[in-house]
């Protein structure tokens, strides 16, 4: 899998997002992270629209791994999607 | 306020006045045992001395179990145990042991199972005959002093069994049957053993719901024909179903969720309007003998009332109907007035029987069921005057000839048991008077009658303090403090919890005791004591957020696991896993009775401990205990409704609410109020109120690491199902989150600036 396929939508304040970040770091996975609450204006709006499309409840963390979307810090599901 | 002085009021004392010489039970503290302390029977309490004597003298044991507010226990005491000739027979053939079932629920459970196995049913008084090795060979409940056709008398039984034990051939038969019964109860109580198979709780929740729906009485509520018991666990379960259905119709269908709510509310309302509720003094009696909840068995138990208060508060949270709030408040007022030790602990129960007002109080044979609570119409007229009495009589169904129609023993002839015969609106219409004024006048009348009733001879109060039951009452008061925002209820909950910690917890040994009375703690706690107190402490933490409660809960949680959890079978036992008692029967409860089972309470408690501390041991133990119910729930899905309310935690769908900010801040107070007002099926509340907390926090509250307190502005962090929303900054938004059935989406939180 190409590392660029992993994307983490998070909030800077959210404990489960932190745990997810830690897990991805430990697995030495390269990923792109967006902390949505730190964005402003149109940029935030656009990202929120993206998140809503893949997770209508718009809760965090939302993790995209290839074509899989995982909502929440679900360790085993994340590892499985990463092929670990 | 007066408190009973046991040395003046105990039945033992009244017997002494009659000249009965005390037996060994005089040194006990249990009011039930003291009621037998002047019997001519050579009673022992359950103690090594008695058990050893049975072995040494090769004599069978007569084990007699009951409790102090049990009507038929009193009858048998009066008819048989006081009688010198009967006592002579008992003393000649048996080592006689008396046990208060409230002190020793483990022994009670073992021997009631034995009698059920032998006879198909059982109850109290429970009389069981045991070999010196504690295996039961014969038993029953109440035995009359004189027999009838096909019905042996108590002396017949004593003579027959005494003789049989002497005869080698007959003894062999008794021993064989004792072995058989012992094997049976051991298998029944300890379970099959082996690690349990995981179960899908969601399916069981639906099955349990369907079972309650099938047995529901649409006319009067409740889930059985008469006699009707309050079954608080069932209502709690139905509220749970409703709340889950509102969160997600996939987890529990919404239509069924609405029906669940309707059944729970209707049952609570029917009870509160019926005679099972004490309309003058507050509080619920133990059960109703009729299907309309009109004719109660009049004893009042602390555990029923604690749980029913919780359920009424939940009903109020969901419906905002002040009716439920009133019932909860009145019941807690009764607890404060009559059931609270000056130092804060809560007494166990009030008896059903009391001396008939106006008759000589010295003779206890004059006692009558419900005498304290019932009224004649002339009494009401004398108390309230003609006009108020007519209003009161119409509302509470009082009739000149008495209102107890189903009265097979003629106990209530000419008497009235108050029940709400008309709604306030109906009464107001009849007398053409505004509802508010009717309400005011009825309240004044009730107050007047309460004053008059208090001058009647009181029912006996069982003033021993039981840890498990106190834990339930602490939960009820904590919940009242949360939902009604009342400092007074919080104060009482704190006082109760401090009482238990000071008097029933042995800090150096890290051990809890079960019973306290008259300045002494006795009897090591069983699992339900740990579990109920743990639950009370967690509820208290979520009310005033004092870390002290959390630390105490953690200590109890660890001891609970170390002492009662069996890793081999993955289940919780009622008595210590490493038990040393001679009968060596361990008890695994797999259903929720009048109290939820220890395992059910412990499972919920440990899941919550995990949510607060992140310690995996708590979660793993809780999961294992829930799965250990799989077999029992497969056979009978409705058998453990309280356990099923832990399903949400098992699925990881816990809502974690972290309130961050200084408690002094008015916005913060409003946020706490909003969080307390809402009902949620699996919620953990945490307060983070000072920058110092995050540093000391992680050991206790590891999940709060990411949350920031820097600017001191109140925020609420909401996490559910391993995801979080954006922090909420306004009480109104938090309110919207709890009120909108599906929660509130993050997008909305961004849009309105949270």
PDB file of N, CA, C and O in Angstrom, chain B residues 12 41 56 115 119 130 212 245 247 266 271 310 337 340 403 414 475 505 512 549 605 627 700 714 740 745:
ATOM      1  N   UNK B  12     -37.337  -8.795  72.304  1.00  0.00           N
ATOM      2  CA  UNK B  12     -36.672  -9.610  73.308  1.00  0.00           C
ATOM      3  C   UNK B  12     -36.947  -9.044  74.700  1.00  0.00           C
ATOM      4  O   UNK B  12     -37.160  -9.784  75.662  1.00  0.00           O
ATOM      5  N   UNK B  41     -36.105 -22.291  73.395  1.00  0.00           N
ATOM      6  CA  UNK B  41     -35.234 -23.059  72.487  1.00  0.00           C
ATOM      7  C   UNK B  41     -33.789 -22.661  72.771  1.00  0.00           C
ATOM      8  O   UNK B  41     -33.488 -21.485  72.972  1.00  0.00           O
ATOM      9  N   UNK B  56     -19.474 -33.269  67.247  1.00  0.00           N
ATOM     10  CA  UNK B  56     -19.058 -34.035  68.437  1.00  0.00           C
ATOM     11  C   UNK B  56     -20.172 -34.904  68.984  1.00  0.00           C
ATOM     12  O   UNK B  56     -19.959 -36.039  69.378  1.00  0.00           O
ATOM     13  N   UNK B 115     -34.220 -26.263  49.841  1.00  0.00           N
ATOM     14  CA  UNK B 115     -35.640 -26.505  50.108  1.00  0.00           C
ATOM     15  C   UNK B 115     -36.440 -26.439  48.790  1.00  0.00           C
ATOM     16  O   UNK B 115     -37.353 -27.234  48.581  1.00  0.00           O
ATOM     17  N   UNK B 119     -38.802 -29.403  47.636  1.00  0.00           N
ATOM     18  CA  UNK B 119     -40.253 -29.227  47.681  1.00  0.00           C
ATOM     19  C   UNK B 119     -40.844 -28.488  46.490  1.00  0.00           C
ATOM     20  O   UNK B 119     -42.055 -28.323  46.414  1.00  0.00           O
ATOM     21  N   UNK B 130     -30.208 -30.387  58.814  1.00  0.00           N
ATOM     22  CA  UNK B 130     -28.924 -30.688  58.192  1.00  0.00           C
ATOM     23  C   UNK B 130     -28.204 -31.801  58.949  1.00  0.00           C
ATOM     24  O   UNK B 130     -28.355 -31.936  60.162  1.00  0.00           O
ATOM     25  N   UNK B 212     -40.853  -9.462  28.689  1.00  0.00           N
ATOM     26  CA  UNK B 212     -41.580  -8.541  29.565  1.00  0.00           C
ATOM     27  C   UNK B 212     -42.861  -8.046  28.888  1.00  0.00           C
ATOM     28  O   UNK B 212     -43.888  -7.879  29.531  1.00  0.00           O
ATOM     29  N   UNK B 245     -32.913   2.944  21.987  1.00  0.00           N
ATOM     30  CA  UNK B 245     -33.662   3.064  20.728  1.00  0.00           C
ATOM     31  C   UNK B 245     -33.642   4.507  20.211  1.00  0.00           C
ATOM     32  O   UNK B 245     -33.647   4.748  19.019  1.00  0.00           O
ATOM     33  N   UNK B 247     -31.159   6.576  20.644  1.00  0.00           N
ATOM     34  CA  UNK B 247     -29.822   6.861  20.123  1.00  0.00           C
ATOM     35  C   UNK B 247     -29.621   6.258  18.753  1.00  0.00           C
ATOM     36  O   UNK B 247     -29.007   6.846  17.878  1.00  0.00           O
ATOM     37  N   UNK B 266     -46.052   3.387  33.050  1.00  0.00           N
ATOM     38  CA  UNK B 266     -47.378   2.965  33.522  1.00  0.00           C
ATOM     39  C   UNK B 266     -47.262   2.146  34.799  1.00  0.00           C
ATOM     40  O   UNK B 266     -48.041   2.311  35.748  1.00  0.00           O
ATOM     41  N   UNK B 271     -48.222   1.898  40.512  1.00  0.00           N
ATOM     42  CA  UNK B 271     -47.770   1.598  41.863  1.00  0.00           C
ATOM     43  C   UNK B 271     -47.908   2.818  42.761  1.00  0.00           C
ATOM     44  O   UNK B 271     -48.372   2.727  43.894  1.00  0.00           O
ATOM     45  N   UNK B 310     -34.672   5.751  42.336  1.00  0.00           N
ATOM     46  CA  UNK B 310     -33.859   5.902  41.115  1.00  0.00           C
ATOM     47  C   UNK B 310     -34.743   5.848  39.878  1.00  0.00           C
ATOM     48  O   UNK B 310     -34.606   6.665  38.965  1.00  0.00           O
ATOM     49  N   UNK B 337     -36.657  10.924  57.518  1.00  0.00           N
ATOM     50  CA  UNK B 337     -37.419  11.023  58.772  1.00  0.00           C
ATOM     51  C   UNK B 337     -37.300   9.764  59.618  1.00  0.00           C
ATOM     52  O   UNK B 337     -37.116   9.842  60.816  1.00  0.00           O
ATOM     53  N   UNK B 340     -32.999   6.915  58.850  1.00  0.00           N
ATOM     54  CA  UNK B 340     -31.615   7.379  58.836  1.00  0.00           C
ATOM     55  C   UNK B 340     -31.042   7.460  60.243  1.00  0.00           C
ATOM     56  O   UNK B 340     -31.659   8.048  61.138  1.00  0.00           O
ATOM     57  N   UNK B 403     -62.506  -0.039  52.346  1.00  0.00           N
ATOM     58  CA  UNK B 403     -62.342  -0.160  50.887  1.00  0.00           C
ATOM     59  C   UNK B 403     -61.554  -1.398  50.458  1.00  0.00           C
ATOM     60  O   UNK B 403     -61.159  -1.508  49.317  1.00  0.00           O
ATOM     61  N   UNK B 414     -63.663  -3.030  57.634  1.00  0.00           N
ATOM     62  CA  UNK B 414     -64.014  -1.670  58.059  1.00  0.00           C
ATOM     63  C   UNK B 414     -62.908  -0.650  57.873  1.00  0.00           C
ATOM     64  O   UNK B 414     -63.088   0.535  58.139  1.00  0.00           O
ATOM     65  N   UNK B 475     -26.740   5.704  46.075  1.00  0.00           N
ATOM     66  CA  UNK B 475     -26.987   5.949  44.644  1.00  0.00           C
ATOM     67  C   UNK B 475     -28.260   6.764  44.440  1.00  0.00           C
ATOM     68  O   UNK B 475     -28.290   7.704  43.644  1.00  0.00           O
ATOM     69  N   UNK B 505     -15.830  -0.204  56.855  1.00  0.00           N
ATOM     70  CA  UNK B 505     -14.636  -0.527  56.080  1.00  0.00           C
ATOM     71  C   UNK B 505     -13.444  -0.584  57.021  1.00  0.00           C
ATOM     72  O   UNK B 505     -13.219   0.319  57.819  1.00  0.00           O
ATOM     73  N   UNK B 512     -14.252  -5.016  53.718  1.00  0.00           N
ATOM     74  CA  UNK B 512     -15.543  -4.415  54.012  1.00  0.00           C
ATOM     75  C   UNK B 512     -16.346  -5.377  54.889  1.00  0.00           C
ATOM     76  O   UNK B 512     -16.224  -6.592  54.748  1.00  0.00           O
ATOM     77  N   UNK B 549     -14.059   9.862  46.330  1.00  0.00           N
ATOM     78  CA  UNK B 549     -15.013   8.756  46.075  1.00  0.00           C
ATOM     79  C   UNK B 549     -14.447   7.803  45.027  1.00  0.00           C
ATOM     80  O   UNK B 549     -14.608   6.590  45.113  1.00  0.00           O
ATOM     81  N   UNK B 605     -20.474  -1.557  37.485  1.00  0.00           N
ATOM     82  CA  UNK B 605     -19.526  -0.756  38.259  1.00  0.00           C
ATOM     83  C   UNK B 605     -18.127  -0.824  37.663  1.00  0.00           C
ATOM     84  O   UNK B 605     -17.449   0.193  37.523  1.00  0.00           O
ATOM     85  N   UNK B 627     -20.275 -12.180  30.078  1.00  0.00           N
ATOM     86  CA  UNK B 627     -20.335 -13.409  29.277  1.00  0.00           C
ATOM     87  C   UNK B 627     -20.689 -14.622  30.133  1.00  0.00           C
ATOM     88  O   UNK B 627     -21.287 -15.574  29.647  1.00  0.00           O
ATOM     89  N   UNK B 700      -5.585   8.390  37.155  1.00  0.00           N
ATOM     90  CA  UNK B 700      -6.997   8.118  37.369  1.00  0.00           C
ATOM     91  C   UNK B 700      -7.798   8.282  36.093  1.00  0.00           C
ATOM     92  O   UNK B 700      -8.669   7.503  35.793  1.00  0.00           O
ATOM     93  N   UNK B 714     -15.027  27.377  30.406  1.00  0.00           N
ATOM     94  CA  UNK B 714     -15.728  26.097  30.491  1.00  0.00           C
ATOM     95  C   UNK B 714     -15.916  25.456  29.119  1.00  0.00           C
ATOM     96  O   UNK B 714     -16.288  26.135  28.161  1.00  0.00           O
ATOM     97  N   UNK B 740     -31.440  15.989  21.504  1.00  0.00           N
ATOM     98  CA  UNK B 740     -31.673  15.472  20.165  1.00  0.00           C
ATOM     99  C   UNK B 740     -31.388  13.975  20.200  1.00  0.00           C
ATOM    100  O   UNK B 740     -30.344  13.561  20.675  1.00  0.00           O
ATOM    101  N   UNK B 745     -24.537  16.482  15.469  1.00  0.00           N
ATOM    102  CA  UNK B 745     -23.364  16.183  14.647  1.00  0.00           C
ATOM    103  C   UNK B 745     -22.306  17.249  14.840  1.00  0.00           C
ATOM    104  O   UNK B 745     -22.575  18.379  15.217  1.00  0.00           O
TER     105      UNK B 745
END
